[in-house]
Amino acid sequence: MLRVDVITLFPELFAPQIALSILGRALERELLEVRLHHVLDALVGRERADDTPFGGGPGMVLRIEPLARVLDPLLAEPRERRAIVLFTPAGQRFAQAAAERYAALEQLILICGHYEGVDERLASLYPVEEVSLGDFVLTGGEIPAMAVLDATARLLPGVITGDSLEQESFQSGSLDFPVFTRPRVFRGLEVPPVLLSGDHAAIAAWRREESRRRTAARRPDLAGGAEMEKPTP
Protein backbone atom coordinates (compact mmCIF):
# COMPACT_ATOMS: atom_id res chain seq x y z
CA MET A 1 0.00 0.00 0.00
CA LEU A 2 1.16 3.50 -0.83
CA ARG A 3 0.59 6.09 1.85
CA VAL A 4 0.30 9.70 0.69
CA ASP A 5 0.58 12.53 3.21
CA VAL A 6 -0.59 15.91 1.92
CA ILE A 7 0.52 19.04 3.80
CA THR A 8 -1.79 21.89 2.87
CA LEU A 9 -3.58 25.04 3.97
CA PHE A 10 -6.75 23.79 2.27
CA PRO A 11 -7.38 20.10 3.06
CA GLU A 12 -11.06 20.46 2.19
CA LEU A 13 -10.14 20.78 -1.48
CA PHE A 14 -9.01 17.15 -1.58
CA ALA A 15 -12.09 15.46 -0.10
CA PRO A 16 -14.18 15.38 -3.31
CA GLN A 17 -11.31 14.08 -5.42
CA ILE A 18 -10.14 11.23 -3.21
CA ALA A 19 -13.67 9.89 -2.72
CA LEU A 20 -14.44 9.37 -6.41
CA SER A 21 -13.38 7.40 -9.47
CA ILE A 22 -9.85 5.95 -9.59
CA LEU A 23 -8.73 7.32 -6.23
CA GLY A 24 -11.90 6.16 -4.52
CA ARG A 25 -11.40 2.69 -5.97
CA ALA A 26 -7.79 2.58 -4.77
CA LEU A 27 -8.86 3.59 -1.26
CA GLU A 28 -11.68 1.03 -1.15
CA ARG A 29 -9.31 -1.74 -2.20
CA GLU A 30 -6.79 -0.62 0.44
CA LEU A 31 -4.14 -0.04 -2.20
CA LEU A 32 -3.81 3.61 -1.22
CA GLU A 33 -4.02 5.60 2.00
CA VAL A 34 -4.31 9.40 1.94
CA ARG A 35 -3.75 11.53 5.05
CA LEU A 36 -4.41 15.26 4.98
CA HIS A 37 -2.41 17.52 7.31
CA HIS A 38 -3.72 21.04 7.88
CA VAL A 39 -0.84 23.49 8.31
CA LEU A 40 -2.97 25.60 10.66
CA ASP A 41 -3.20 22.65 13.08
CA ALA A 42 0.58 22.88 13.55
CA LEU A 43 0.56 26.50 14.70
CA VAL A 44 1.45 27.32 18.30
CA GLY A 45 -0.31 30.09 20.19
CA ARG A 46 -0.94 33.10 18.01
CA GLU A 47 1.50 32.06 15.28
CA ARG A 48 0.72 32.65 11.64
CA ALA A 49 1.33 30.18 8.83
CA ASP A 50 2.94 32.92 6.74
CA ASP A 51 4.97 36.09 7.18
CA THR A 52 6.52 38.89 5.15
CA PRO A 53 9.77 38.13 3.27
CA PHE A 54 13.08 39.30 4.69
CA GLY A 55 14.54 41.97 2.43
CA GLY A 56 11.12 43.26 1.49
CA GLY A 57 8.98 42.61 -1.53
CA PRO A 58 5.37 41.71 -2.27
CA GLY A 59 3.42 38.77 -0.95
CA MET A 60 3.80 36.43 1.98
CA VAL A 61 6.06 33.42 2.58
CA LEU A 62 5.03 30.15 4.24
CA ARG A 63 6.97 29.82 7.49
CA ILE A 64 9.29 26.90 8.15
CA GLU A 65 8.23 26.13 11.75
CA PRO A 66 4.71 24.75 11.18
CA LEU A 67 5.88 22.76 8.17
CA ALA A 68 8.68 21.24 10.23
CA ARG A 69 6.23 20.31 12.97
CA VAL A 70 4.24 18.30 10.47
CA LEU A 71 7.22 16.79 8.66
CA ASP A 72 9.31 15.69 11.63
CA PRO A 73 6.82 13.12 13.02
CA LEU A 74 6.19 11.78 9.52
CA LEU A 75 9.90 11.29 8.89
CA ALA A 76 10.37 9.67 12.30
CA GLU A 77 8.33 6.72 11.06
CA PRO A 78 10.65 4.12 9.47
CA ARG A 79 10.17 3.93 5.70
CA GLU A 80 12.65 2.49 3.23
CA ARG A 81 11.13 4.05 0.12
CA ARG A 82 9.92 7.60 0.61
CA ALA A 83 9.84 10.88 -1.32
CA ILE A 84 9.03 14.43 -0.24
CA VAL A 85 7.64 16.63 -3.00
CA LEU A 86 7.37 20.42 -2.84
CA PHE A 87 5.34 22.07 -5.57
CA THR A 88 7.03 25.19 -6.89
CA PRO A 89 7.42 26.93 -10.28
CA ALA A 90 11.18 26.40 -9.90
CA GLY A 91 10.81 22.61 -9.81
CA GLN A 92 11.45 19.92 -12.39
CA ARG A 93 8.52 19.34 -14.71
CA PHE A 94 6.39 16.40 -13.63
CA ALA A 95 6.31 13.50 -16.10
CA GLN A 96 5.01 9.95 -16.31
CA ALA A 97 8.36 8.54 -15.20
CA ALA A 98 8.02 10.37 -11.89
CA ALA A 99 4.52 8.96 -11.38
CA GLU A 100 5.89 5.46 -11.99
CA ARG A 101 8.64 6.04 -9.45
CA TYR A 102 6.23 7.41 -6.87
CA ALA A 103 3.90 4.43 -7.33
CA ALA A 104 6.73 2.13 -6.19
CA LEU A 105 7.21 3.99 -2.89
CA GLU A 106 5.92 3.21 0.57
CA GLN A 107 5.24 6.86 1.39
CA LEU A 108 4.82 10.00 -0.68
CA ILE A 109 4.70 13.36 1.11
CA LEU A 110 3.23 16.25 -0.90
CA ILE A 111 3.81 19.82 0.33
CA CYS A 112 1.50 22.43 -1.17
CA GLY A 113 3.20 25.81 -1.41
CA HIS A 114 1.28 29.08 -1.37
CA TYR A 115 1.68 32.84 -1.63
CA GLU A 116 5.22 33.82 -2.69
CA GLY A 117 6.51 30.37 -1.83
CA VAL A 118 7.99 28.44 1.07
CA ASP A 119 10.93 29.47 3.25
CA GLU A 120 14.01 28.26 1.33
CA ARG A 121 15.37 26.53 4.43
CA LEU A 122 12.82 23.77 3.93
CA ALA A 123 14.79 22.53 0.91
CA SER A 124 18.04 22.81 2.88
CA LEU A 125 16.82 20.82 5.87
CA TYR A 126 14.79 18.12 4.14
CA PRO A 127 15.44 15.97 1.04
CA VAL A 128 12.67 17.52 -1.00
CA GLU A 129 12.08 17.10 -4.71
CA GLU A 130 10.90 20.38 -6.21
CA VAL A 131 8.23 19.68 -8.80
CA SER A 132 6.25 21.82 -11.25
CA LEU A 133 3.40 21.03 -13.64
CA GLY A 134 4.66 23.52 -16.22
CA ASP A 135 5.53 27.09 -17.01
CA PHE A 136 2.47 28.78 -15.57
CA VAL A 137 1.41 30.11 -12.17
CA LEU A 138 -1.28 28.64 -9.92
CA THR A 139 -2.72 30.00 -6.69
CA GLY A 140 -1.21 27.17 -4.67
CA GLY A 141 0.17 23.66 -4.72
CA GLU A 142 -3.15 21.91 -4.22
CA ILE A 143 -3.97 21.48 -7.92
CA PRO A 144 -0.50 20.07 -8.74
CA ALA A 145 -0.79 17.77 -5.71
CA MET A 146 -4.12 16.45 -6.97
CA ALA A 147 -2.62 15.84 -10.41
CA VAL A 148 0.38 13.97 -9.00
CA LEU A 149 -1.83 11.97 -6.63
CA ASP A 150 -4.13 10.90 -9.46
CA ALA A 151 -1.31 10.10 -11.89
CA THR A 152 0.44 8.01 -9.24
CA ALA A 153 -2.57 6.17 -7.81
CA ARG A 154 -3.71 4.87 -11.19
CA LEU A 155 -0.34 3.08 -11.56
CA LEU A 156 -0.67 1.12 -8.31
CA PRO A 157 -1.05 -2.61 -9.01
CA GLY A 158 -4.70 -3.61 -8.92
CA VAL A 159 -6.19 -0.16 -9.50
CA ILE A 160 -6.46 -0.37 -13.31
CA THR A 161 -6.13 -3.42 -15.53
CA GLY A 162 -2.73 -3.96 -17.10
CA ASP A 163 -4.00 -3.72 -20.69
CA SER A 164 -5.56 -0.31 -20.05
CA LEU A 165 -2.34 1.04 -18.55
CA GLU A 166 -0.12 -0.32 -21.30
CA GLN A 167 -2.11 1.50 -23.98
CA GLU A 168 -2.17 4.90 -22.28
CA SER A 169 -0.17 7.86 -23.51
CA PHE A 170 3.44 8.11 -22.26
CA GLN A 171 3.60 4.50 -21.01
CA SER A 172 5.73 3.64 -24.05
CA GLY A 173 7.30 7.07 -24.37
CA SER A 174 4.75 8.16 -26.96
CA LEU A 175 1.23 9.53 -27.27
CA ASP A 176 -1.77 7.23 -27.48
CA PHE A 177 -3.42 6.41 -30.80
CA PRO A 178 -6.75 8.01 -31.85
CA VAL A 179 -9.90 6.28 -30.60
CA PHE A 180 -13.43 6.09 -32.03
CA THR A 181 -16.82 4.70 -30.98
CA ARG A 182 -20.41 4.66 -32.29
CA PRO A 183 -21.82 5.96 -34.57
CA ARG A 184 -19.72 4.81 -37.50
CA VAL A 185 -20.49 8.01 -39.40
CA PHE A 186 -21.10 11.44 -37.86
CA ARG A 187 -21.57 14.58 -39.96
CA GLY A 188 -19.83 12.93 -42.85
CA LEU A 189 -16.81 11.76 -40.86
CA GLU A 190 -16.32 7.99 -40.92
CA VAL A 191 -14.46 5.72 -38.54
CA PRO A 192 -11.26 4.40 -40.21
CA PRO A 193 -12.26 1.19 -42.03
CA VAL A 194 -9.40 -0.82 -40.54
CA LEU A 195 -10.96 -0.50 -37.08
CA LEU A 196 -14.11 -2.19 -38.38
CA SER A 197 -12.27 -4.95 -40.23
CA GLY A 198 -11.89 -7.42 -37.39
CA ASP A 199 -8.26 -7.94 -38.44
CA HIS A 200 -6.47 -7.61 -35.10
CA ALA A 201 -2.99 -7.57 -36.61
CA ALA A 202 -3.95 -4.79 -39.02
CA ILE A 203 -5.62 -2.83 -36.22
CA ALA A 204 -2.52 -3.14 -34.02
CA ALA A 205 -0.28 -1.99 -36.89
CA TRP A 206 -2.57 0.98 -37.62
CA ARG A 207 -2.55 2.01 -33.97
CA ARG A 208 1.24 1.82 -33.75
CA GLU A 209 1.64 3.95 -36.85
CA GLU A 210 -0.96 6.52 -35.72
CA SER A 211 0.71 6.73 -32.32
CA ARG A 212 4.06 7.35 -34.01
CA ARG A 213 2.62 10.01 -36.31
CA ARG A 214 0.74 11.78 -33.54
CA THR A 215 3.81 11.84 -31.30
CA ALA A 216 6.06 13.16 -34.08
CA ALA A 217 3.56 15.89 -35.00
CA ARG A 218 2.41 17.02 -31.56
CA ARG A 219 5.21 16.06 -29.19
CA PRO A 220 8.48 15.73 -31.12
CA ASP A 221 10.30 15.91 -27.79
CA LEU A 222 8.94 12.42 -27.07
CA ALA A 223 9.76 10.98 -30.47
CA GLY A 224 13.05 9.50 -29.27
CA GLY A 225 11.31 6.88 -27.17
CA ALA A 226 10.84 6.01 -23.55
CA GLU A 227 14.48 6.57 -22.59
CA MET A 228 13.85 10.31 -22.34
CA GLU A 229 11.28 9.70 -19.60
CA LYS A 230 13.44 7.55 -17.32
CA PRO A 231 14.45 9.16 -14.00
CA THR A 232 18.10 9.65 -13.20
CA PRO A 233 19.31 6.88 -10.84
PDB file of C-alpha atoms in Angstrom:
ATOM      1  CA  MET A   1       0.000   0.000   0.000  1.00  0.00           C
ATOM      2  CA  LEU A   2       1.159   3.501  -0.832  1.00  0.00           C
ATOM      3  CA  ARG A   3       0.589   6.088   1.851  1.00  0.00           C
ATOM      4  CA  VAL A   4       0.303   9.696   0.692  1.00  0.00           C
ATOM      5  CA  ASP A   5       0.582  12.528   3.211  1.00  0.00           C
ATOM      6  CA  VAL A   6      -0.590  15.907   1.920  1.00  0.00           C
ATOM      7  CA  ILE A   7       0.516  19.040   3.800  1.00  0.00           C
ATOM      8  CA  THR A   8      -1.789  21.893   2.868  1.00  0.00           C
ATOM      9  CA  LEU A   9      -3.584  25.036   3.967  1.00  0.00           C
ATOM     10  CA  PHE A  10      -6.753  23.795   2.272  1.00  0.00           C
ATOM     11  CA  PRO A  11      -7.380  20.097   3.056  1.00  0.00           C
ATOM     12  CA  GLU A  12     -11.064  20.461   2.195  1.00  0.00           C
ATOM     13  CA  LEU A  13     -10.143  20.781  -1.484  1.00  0.00           C
ATOM     14  CA  PHE A  14      -9.012  17.146  -1.584  1.00  0.00           C
ATOM     15  CA  ALA A  15     -12.091  15.459  -0.101  1.00  0.00           C
ATOM     16  CA  PRO A  16     -14.182  15.380  -3.313  1.00  0.00           C
ATOM     17  CA  GLN A  17     -11.313  14.077  -5.425  1.00  0.00           C
ATOM     18  CA  ILE A  18     -10.136  11.227  -3.210  1.00  0.00           C
ATOM     19  CA  ALA A  19     -13.666   9.890  -2.718  1.00  0.00           C
ATOM     20  CA  LEU A  20     -14.442   9.370  -6.408  1.00  0.00           C
ATOM     21  CA  SER A  21     -13.381   7.398  -9.470  1.00  0.00           C
ATOM     22  CA  ILE A  22      -9.851   5.952  -9.591  1.00  0.00           C
ATOM     23  CA  LEU A  23      -8.728   7.320  -6.231  1.00  0.00           C
ATOM     24  CA  GLY A  24     -11.904   6.162  -4.516  1.00  0.00           C
ATOM     25  CA  ARG A  25     -11.400   2.693  -5.969  1.00  0.00           C
ATOM     26  CA  ALA A  26      -7.789   2.577  -4.767  1.00  0.00           C
ATOM     27  CA  LEU A  27      -8.860   3.591  -1.259  1.00  0.00           C
ATOM     28  CA  GLU A  28     -11.678   1.032  -1.154  1.00  0.00           C
ATOM     29  CA  ARG A  29      -9.305  -1.739  -2.200  1.00  0.00           C
ATOM     30  CA  GLU A  30      -6.790  -0.615   0.441  1.00  0.00           C
ATOM     31  CA  LEU A  31      -4.142  -0.037  -2.200  1.00  0.00           C
ATOM     32  CA  LEU A  32      -3.808   3.613  -1.216  1.00  0.00           C
ATOM     33  CA  GLU A  33      -4.019   5.605   1.999  1.00  0.00           C
ATOM     34  CA  VAL A  34      -4.307   9.401   1.943  1.00  0.00           C
ATOM     35  CA  ARG A  35      -3.750  11.527   5.045  1.00  0.00           C
ATOM     36  CA  LEU A  36      -4.405  15.260   4.978  1.00  0.00           C
ATOM     37  CA  HIS A  37      -2.407  17.519   7.307  1.00  0.00           C
ATOM     38  CA  HIS A  38      -3.715  21.041   7.884  1.00  0.00           C
ATOM     39  CA  VAL A  39      -0.837  23.494   8.307  1.00  0.00           C
ATOM     40  CA  LEU A  40      -2.971  25.596  10.656  1.00  0.00           C
ATOM     41  CA  ASP A  41      -3.197  22.651  13.075  1.00  0.00           C
ATOM     42  CA  ALA A  42       0.582  22.882  13.547  1.00  0.00           C
ATOM     43  CA  LEU A  43       0.557  26.503  14.704  1.00  0.00           C
ATOM     44  CA  VAL A  44       1.451  27.321  18.297  1.00  0.00           C
ATOM     45  CA  GLY A  45      -0.314  30.086  20.185  1.00  0.00           C
ATOM     46  CA  ARG A  46      -0.940  33.101  18.006  1.00  0.00           C
ATOM     47  CA  GLU A  47       1.502  32.060  15.282  1.00  0.00           C
ATOM     48  CA  ARG A  48       0.716  32.645  11.637  1.00  0.00           C
ATOM     49  CA  ALA A  49       1.333  30.179   8.827  1.00  0.00           C
ATOM     50  CA  ASP A  50       2.938  32.921   6.739  1.00  0.00           C
ATOM     51  CA  ASP A  51       4.967  36.093   7.176  1.00  0.00           C
ATOM     52  CA  THR A  52       6.518  38.890   5.148  1.00  0.00           C
ATOM     53  CA  PRO A  53       9.769  38.130   3.270  1.00  0.00           C
ATOM     54  CA  PHE A  54      13.080  39.298   4.690  1.00  0.00           C
ATOM     55  CA  GLY A  55      14.543  41.971   2.430  1.00  0.00           C
ATOM     56  CA  GLY A  56      11.116  43.260   1.490  1.00  0.00           C
ATOM     57  CA  GLY A  57       8.979  42.607  -1.531  1.00  0.00           C
ATOM     58  CA  PRO A  58       5.370  41.714  -2.271  1.00  0.00           C
ATOM     59  CA  GLY A  59       3.415  38.772  -0.946  1.00  0.00           C
ATOM     60  CA  MET A  60       3.799  36.429   1.980  1.00  0.00           C
ATOM     61  CA  VAL A  61       6.057  33.421   2.581  1.00  0.00           C
ATOM     62  CA  LEU A  62       5.034  30.155   4.239  1.00  0.00           C
ATOM     63  CA  ARG A  63       6.966  29.818   7.488  1.00  0.00           C
ATOM     64  CA  ILE A  64       9.286  26.900   8.154  1.00  0.00           C
ATOM     65  CA  GLU A  65       8.225  26.135  11.755  1.00  0.00           C
ATOM     66  CA  PRO A  66       4.714  24.750  11.177  1.00  0.00           C
ATOM     67  CA  LEU A  67       5.881  22.765   8.172  1.00  0.00           C
ATOM     68  CA  ALA A  68       8.683  21.237  10.232  1.00  0.00           C
ATOM     69  CA  ARG A  69       6.226  20.307  12.974  1.00  0.00           C
ATOM     70  CA  VAL A  70       4.238  18.304  10.468  1.00  0.00           C
ATOM     71  CA  LEU A  71       7.219  16.792   8.660  1.00  0.00           C
ATOM     72  CA  ASP A  72       9.311  15.690  11.634  1.00  0.00           C
ATOM     73  CA  PRO A  73       6.823  13.122  13.018  1.00  0.00           C
ATOM     74  CA  LEU A  74       6.188  11.776   9.522  1.00  0.00           C
ATOM     75  CA  LEU A  75       9.896  11.288   8.891  1.00  0.00           C
ATOM     76  CA  ALA A  76      10.371   9.673  12.301  1.00  0.00           C
ATOM     77  CA  GLU A  77       8.333   6.716  11.057  1.00  0.00           C
ATOM     78  CA  PRO A  78      10.650   4.121   9.468  1.00  0.00           C
ATOM     79  CA  ARG A  79      10.166   3.930   5.696  1.00  0.00           C
ATOM     80  CA  GLU A  80      12.654   2.488   3.229  1.00  0.00           C
ATOM     81  CA  ARG A  81      11.125   4.049   0.120  1.00  0.00           C
ATOM     82  CA  ARG A  82       9.916   7.598   0.613  1.00  0.00           C
ATOM     83  CA  ALA A  83       9.840  10.875  -1.319  1.00  0.00           C
ATOM     84  CA  ILE A  84       9.028  14.431  -0.235  1.00  0.00           C
ATOM     85  CA  VAL A  85       7.644  16.634  -2.998  1.00  0.00           C
ATOM     86  CA  LEU A  86       7.371  20.419  -2.836  1.00  0.00           C
ATOM     87  CA  PHE A  87       5.341  22.067  -5.568  1.00  0.00           C
ATOM     88  CA  THR A  88       7.029  25.190  -6.887  1.00  0.00           C
ATOM     89  CA  PRO A  89       7.424  26.925 -10.283  1.00  0.00           C
ATOM     90  CA  ALA A  90      11.181  26.400  -9.904  1.00  0.00           C
ATOM     91  CA  GLY A  91      10.808  22.614  -9.812  1.00  0.00           C
ATOM     92  CA  GLN A  92      11.449  19.920 -12.388  1.00  0.00           C
ATOM     93  CA  ARG A  93       8.522  19.345 -14.711  1.00  0.00           C
ATOM     94  CA  PHE A  94       6.392  16.398 -13.633  1.00  0.00           C
ATOM     95  CA  ALA A  95       6.307  13.503 -16.098  1.00  0.00           C
ATOM     96  CA  GLN A  96       5.013   9.948 -16.306  1.00  0.00           C
ATOM     97  CA  ALA A  97       8.360   8.539 -15.204  1.00  0.00           C
ATOM     98  CA  ALA A  98       8.018  10.374 -11.889  1.00  0.00           C
ATOM     99  CA  ALA A  99       4.518   8.959 -11.380  1.00  0.00           C
ATOM    100  CA  GLU A 100       5.888   5.462 -11.989  1.00  0.00           C
ATOM    101  CA  ARG A 101       8.640   6.040  -9.452  1.00  0.00           C
ATOM    102  CA  TYR A 102       6.230   7.415  -6.867  1.00  0.00           C
ATOM    103  CA  ALA A 103       3.903   4.426  -7.329  1.00  0.00           C
ATOM    104  CA  ALA A 104       6.727   2.131  -6.191  1.00  0.00           C
ATOM    105  CA  LEU A 105       7.209   3.991  -2.894  1.00  0.00           C
ATOM    106  CA  GLU A 106       5.918   3.211   0.572  1.00  0.00           C
ATOM    107  CA  GLN A 107       5.241   6.860   1.390  1.00  0.00           C
ATOM    108  CA  LEU A 108       4.822  10.002  -0.680  1.00  0.00           C
ATOM    109  CA  ILE A 109       4.705  13.364   1.107  1.00  0.00           C
ATOM    110  CA  LEU A 110       3.233  16.250  -0.895  1.00  0.00           C
ATOM    111  CA  ILE A 111       3.806  19.817   0.330  1.00  0.00           C
ATOM    112  CA  CYS A 112       1.504  22.434  -1.166  1.00  0.00           C
ATOM    113  CA  GLY A 113       3.196  25.814  -1.412  1.00  0.00           C
ATOM    114  CA  HIS A 114       1.284  29.083  -1.369  1.00  0.00           C
ATOM    115  CA  TYR A 115       1.676  32.837  -1.630  1.00  0.00           C
ATOM    116  CA  GLU A 116       5.223  33.824  -2.690  1.00  0.00           C
ATOM    117  CA  GLY A 117       6.508  30.372  -1.833  1.00  0.00           C
ATOM    118  CA  VAL A 118       7.987  28.438   1.073  1.00  0.00           C
ATOM    119  CA  ASP A 119      10.931  29.466   3.251  1.00  0.00           C
ATOM    120  CA  GLU A 120      14.010  28.258   1.333  1.00  0.00           C
ATOM    121  CA  ARG A 121      15.371  26.534   4.433  1.00  0.00           C
ATOM    122  CA  LEU A 122      12.822  23.772   3.931  1.00  0.00           C
ATOM    123  CA  ALA A 123      14.792  22.532   0.914  1.00  0.00           C
ATOM    124  CA  SER A 124      18.043  22.814   2.879  1.00  0.00           C
ATOM    125  CA  LEU A 125      16.817  20.817   5.871  1.00  0.00           C
ATOM    126  CA  TYR A 126      14.785  18.116   4.145  1.00  0.00           C
ATOM    127  CA  PRO A 127      15.443  15.968   1.045  1.00  0.00           C
ATOM    128  CA  VAL A 128      12.667  17.520  -0.998  1.00  0.00           C
ATOM    129  CA  GLU A 129      12.081  17.103  -4.706  1.00  0.00           C
ATOM    130  CA  GLU A 130      10.902  20.382  -6.207  1.00  0.00           C
ATOM    131  CA  VAL A 131       8.226  19.677  -8.803  1.00  0.00           C
ATOM    132  CA  SER A 132       6.248  21.823 -11.247  1.00  0.00           C
ATOM    133  CA  LEU A 133       3.402  21.030 -13.638  1.00  0.00           C
ATOM    134  CA  GLY A 134       4.658  23.519 -16.218  1.00  0.00           C
ATOM    135  CA  ASP A 135       5.533  27.093 -17.013  1.00  0.00           C
ATOM    136  CA  PHE A 136       2.474  28.776 -15.566  1.00  0.00           C
ATOM    137  CA  VAL A 137       1.414  30.113 -12.170  1.00  0.00           C
ATOM    138  CA  LEU A 138      -1.284  28.642  -9.921  1.00  0.00           C
ATOM    139  CA  THR A 139      -2.716  29.997  -6.690  1.00  0.00           C
ATOM    140  CA  GLY A 140      -1.208  27.172  -4.672  1.00  0.00           C
ATOM    141  CA  GLY A 141       0.172  23.656  -4.723  1.00  0.00           C
ATOM    142  CA  GLU A 142      -3.152  21.908  -4.216  1.00  0.00           C
ATOM    143  CA  ILE A 143      -3.975  21.476  -7.915  1.00  0.00           C
ATOM    144  CA  PRO A 144      -0.502  20.065  -8.737  1.00  0.00           C
ATOM    145  CA  ALA A 145      -0.791  17.774  -5.708  1.00  0.00           C
ATOM    146  CA  MET A 146      -4.122  16.453  -6.972  1.00  0.00           C
ATOM    147  CA  ALA A 147      -2.622  15.836 -10.407  1.00  0.00           C
ATOM    148  CA  VAL A 148       0.378  13.965  -8.996  1.00  0.00           C
ATOM    149  CA  LEU A 149      -1.832  11.973  -6.627  1.00  0.00           C
ATOM    150  CA  ASP A 150      -4.132  10.901  -9.455  1.00  0.00           C
ATOM    151  CA  ALA A 151      -1.309  10.100 -11.893  1.00  0.00           C
ATOM    152  CA  THR A 152       0.444   8.013  -9.236  1.00  0.00           C
ATOM    153  CA  ALA A 153      -2.569   6.172  -7.811  1.00  0.00           C
ATOM    154  CA  ARG A 154      -3.711   4.871 -11.194  1.00  0.00           C
ATOM    155  CA  LEU A 155      -0.344   3.080 -11.556  1.00  0.00           C
ATOM    156  CA  LEU A 156      -0.673   1.123  -8.313  1.00  0.00           C
ATOM    157  CA  PRO A 157      -1.049  -2.610  -9.014  1.00  0.00           C
ATOM    158  CA  GLY A 158      -4.700  -3.610  -8.922  1.00  0.00           C
ATOM    159  CA  VAL A 159      -6.193  -0.164  -9.498  1.00  0.00           C
ATOM    160  CA  ILE A 160      -6.461  -0.366 -13.313  1.00  0.00           C
ATOM    161  CA  THR A 161      -6.129  -3.420 -15.529  1.00  0.00           C
ATOM    162  CA  GLY A 162      -2.731  -3.961 -17.101  1.00  0.00           C
ATOM    163  CA  ASP A 163      -3.999  -3.716 -20.686  1.00  0.00           C
ATOM    164  CA  SER A 164      -5.559  -0.310 -20.048  1.00  0.00           C
ATOM    165  CA  LEU A 165      -2.343   1.035 -18.552  1.00  0.00           C
ATOM    166  CA  GLU A 166      -0.117  -0.319 -21.299  1.00  0.00           C
ATOM    167  CA  GLN A 167      -2.107   1.500 -23.979  1.00  0.00           C
ATOM    168  CA  GLU A 168      -2.167   4.900 -22.280  1.00  0.00           C
ATOM    169  CA  SER A 169      -0.166   7.864 -23.511  1.00  0.00           C
ATOM    170  CA  PHE A 170       3.436   8.113 -22.261  1.00  0.00           C
ATOM    171  CA  GLN A 171       3.595   4.500 -21.014  1.00  0.00           C
ATOM    172  CA  SER A 172       5.732   3.636 -24.050  1.00  0.00           C
ATOM    173  CA  GLY A 173       7.298   7.067 -24.372  1.00  0.00           C
ATOM    174  CA  SER A 174       4.747   8.164 -26.959  1.00  0.00           C
ATOM    175  CA  LEU A 175       1.227   9.530 -27.270  1.00  0.00           C
ATOM    176  CA  ASP A 176      -1.770   7.232 -27.479  1.00  0.00           C
ATOM    177  CA  PHE A 177      -3.419   6.414 -30.802  1.00  0.00           C
ATOM    178  CA  PRO A 178      -6.754   8.012 -31.852  1.00  0.00           C
ATOM    179  CA  VAL A 179      -9.899   6.278 -30.597  1.00  0.00           C
ATOM    180  CA  PHE A 180     -13.432   6.088 -32.031  1.00  0.00           C
ATOM    181  CA  THR A 181     -16.819   4.696 -30.979  1.00  0.00           C
ATOM    182  CA  ARG A 182     -20.412   4.656 -32.288  1.00  0.00           C
ATOM    183  CA  PRO A 183     -21.821   5.962 -34.568  1.00  0.00           C
ATOM    184  CA  ARG A 184     -19.721   4.810 -37.497  1.00  0.00           C
ATOM    185  CA  VAL A 185     -20.487   8.014 -39.402  1.00  0.00           C
ATOM    186  CA  PHE A 186     -21.100  11.445 -37.858  1.00  0.00           C
ATOM    187  CA  ARG A 187     -21.569  14.582 -39.959  1.00  0.00           C
ATOM    188  CA  GLY A 188     -19.834  12.934 -42.851  1.00  0.00           C
ATOM    189  CA  LEU A 189     -16.813  11.757 -40.862  1.00  0.00           C
ATOM    190  CA  GLU A 190     -16.317   7.990 -40.916  1.00  0.00           C
ATOM    191  CA  VAL A 191     -14.456   5.724 -38.535  1.00  0.00           C
ATOM    192  CA  PRO A 192     -11.263   4.403 -40.212  1.00  0.00           C
ATOM    193  CA  PRO A 193     -12.264   1.185 -42.027  1.00  0.00           C
ATOM    194  CA  VAL A 194      -9.397  -0.822 -40.539  1.00  0.00           C
ATOM    195  CA  LEU A 195     -10.964  -0.501 -37.079  1.00  0.00           C
ATOM    196  CA  LEU A 196     -14.113  -2.189 -38.376  1.00  0.00           C
ATOM    197  CA  SER A 197     -12.273  -4.948 -40.232  1.00  0.00           C
ATOM    198  CA  GLY A 198     -11.891  -7.419 -37.387  1.00  0.00           C
ATOM    199  CA  ASP A 199      -8.257  -7.943 -38.436  1.00  0.00           C
ATOM    200  CA  HIS A 200      -6.469  -7.609 -35.097  1.00  0.00           C
ATOM    201  CA  ALA A 201      -2.987  -7.568 -36.610  1.00  0.00           C
ATOM    202  CA  ALA A 202      -3.951  -4.794 -39.017  1.00  0.00           C
ATOM    203  CA  ILE A 203      -5.615  -2.832 -36.223  1.00  0.00           C
ATOM    204  CA  ALA A 204      -2.518  -3.139 -34.024  1.00  0.00           C
ATOM    205  CA  ALA A 205      -0.282  -1.994 -36.891  1.00  0.00           C
ATOM    206  CA  TRP A 206      -2.575   0.983 -37.617  1.00  0.00           C
ATOM    207  CA  ARG A 207      -2.551   2.008 -33.968  1.00  0.00           C
ATOM    208  CA  ARG A 208       1.244   1.818 -33.748  1.00  0.00           C
ATOM    209  CA  GLU A 209       1.637   3.952 -36.848  1.00  0.00           C
ATOM    210  CA  GLU A 210      -0.957   6.516 -35.721  1.00  0.00           C
ATOM    211  CA  SER A 211       0.709   6.726 -32.315  1.00  0.00           C
ATOM    212  CA  ARG A 212       4.058   7.346 -34.013  1.00  0.00           C
ATOM    213  CA  ARG A 213       2.616  10.014 -36.312  1.00  0.00           C
ATOM    214  CA  ARG A 214       0.738  11.784 -33.537  1.00  0.00           C
ATOM    215  CA  THR A 215       3.809  11.841 -31.305  1.00  0.00           C
ATOM    216  CA  ALA A 216       6.060  13.165 -34.084  1.00  0.00           C
ATOM    217  CA  ALA A 217       3.562  15.894 -34.998  1.00  0.00           C
ATOM    218  CA  ARG A 218       2.412  17.018 -31.557  1.00  0.00           C
ATOM    219  CA  ARG A 219       5.209  16.063 -29.187  1.00  0.00           C
ATOM    220  CA  PRO A 220       8.476  15.729 -31.116  1.00  0.00           C
ATOM    221  CA  ASP A 221      10.303  15.914 -27.788  1.00  0.00           C
ATOM    222  CA  LEU A 222       8.944  12.424 -27.072  1.00  0.00           C
ATOM    223  CA  ALA A 223       9.759  10.980 -30.473  1.00  0.00           C
ATOM    224  CA  GLY A 224      13.049   9.500 -29.273  1.00  0.00           C
ATOM    225  CA  GLY A 225      11.305   6.875 -27.167  1.00  0.00           C
ATOM    226  CA  ALA A 226      10.836   6.007 -23.545  1.00  0.00           C
ATOM    227  CA  GLU A 227      14.480   6.570 -22.590  1.00  0.00           C
ATOM    228  CA  MET A 228      13.848  10.313 -22.339  1.00  0.00           C
ATOM    229  CA  GLU A 229      11.285   9.701 -19.599  1.00  0.00           C
ATOM    230  CA  LYS A 230      13.442   7.552 -17.324  1.00  0.00           C
ATOM    231  CA  PRO A 231      14.447   9.163 -14.003  1.00  0.00           C
ATOM    232  CA  THR A 232      18.102   9.651 -13.202  1.00  0.00           C
ATOM    233  CA  PRO A 233      19.309   6.882 -10.837  1.00  0.00           C
TER     234      PRO A 233
END
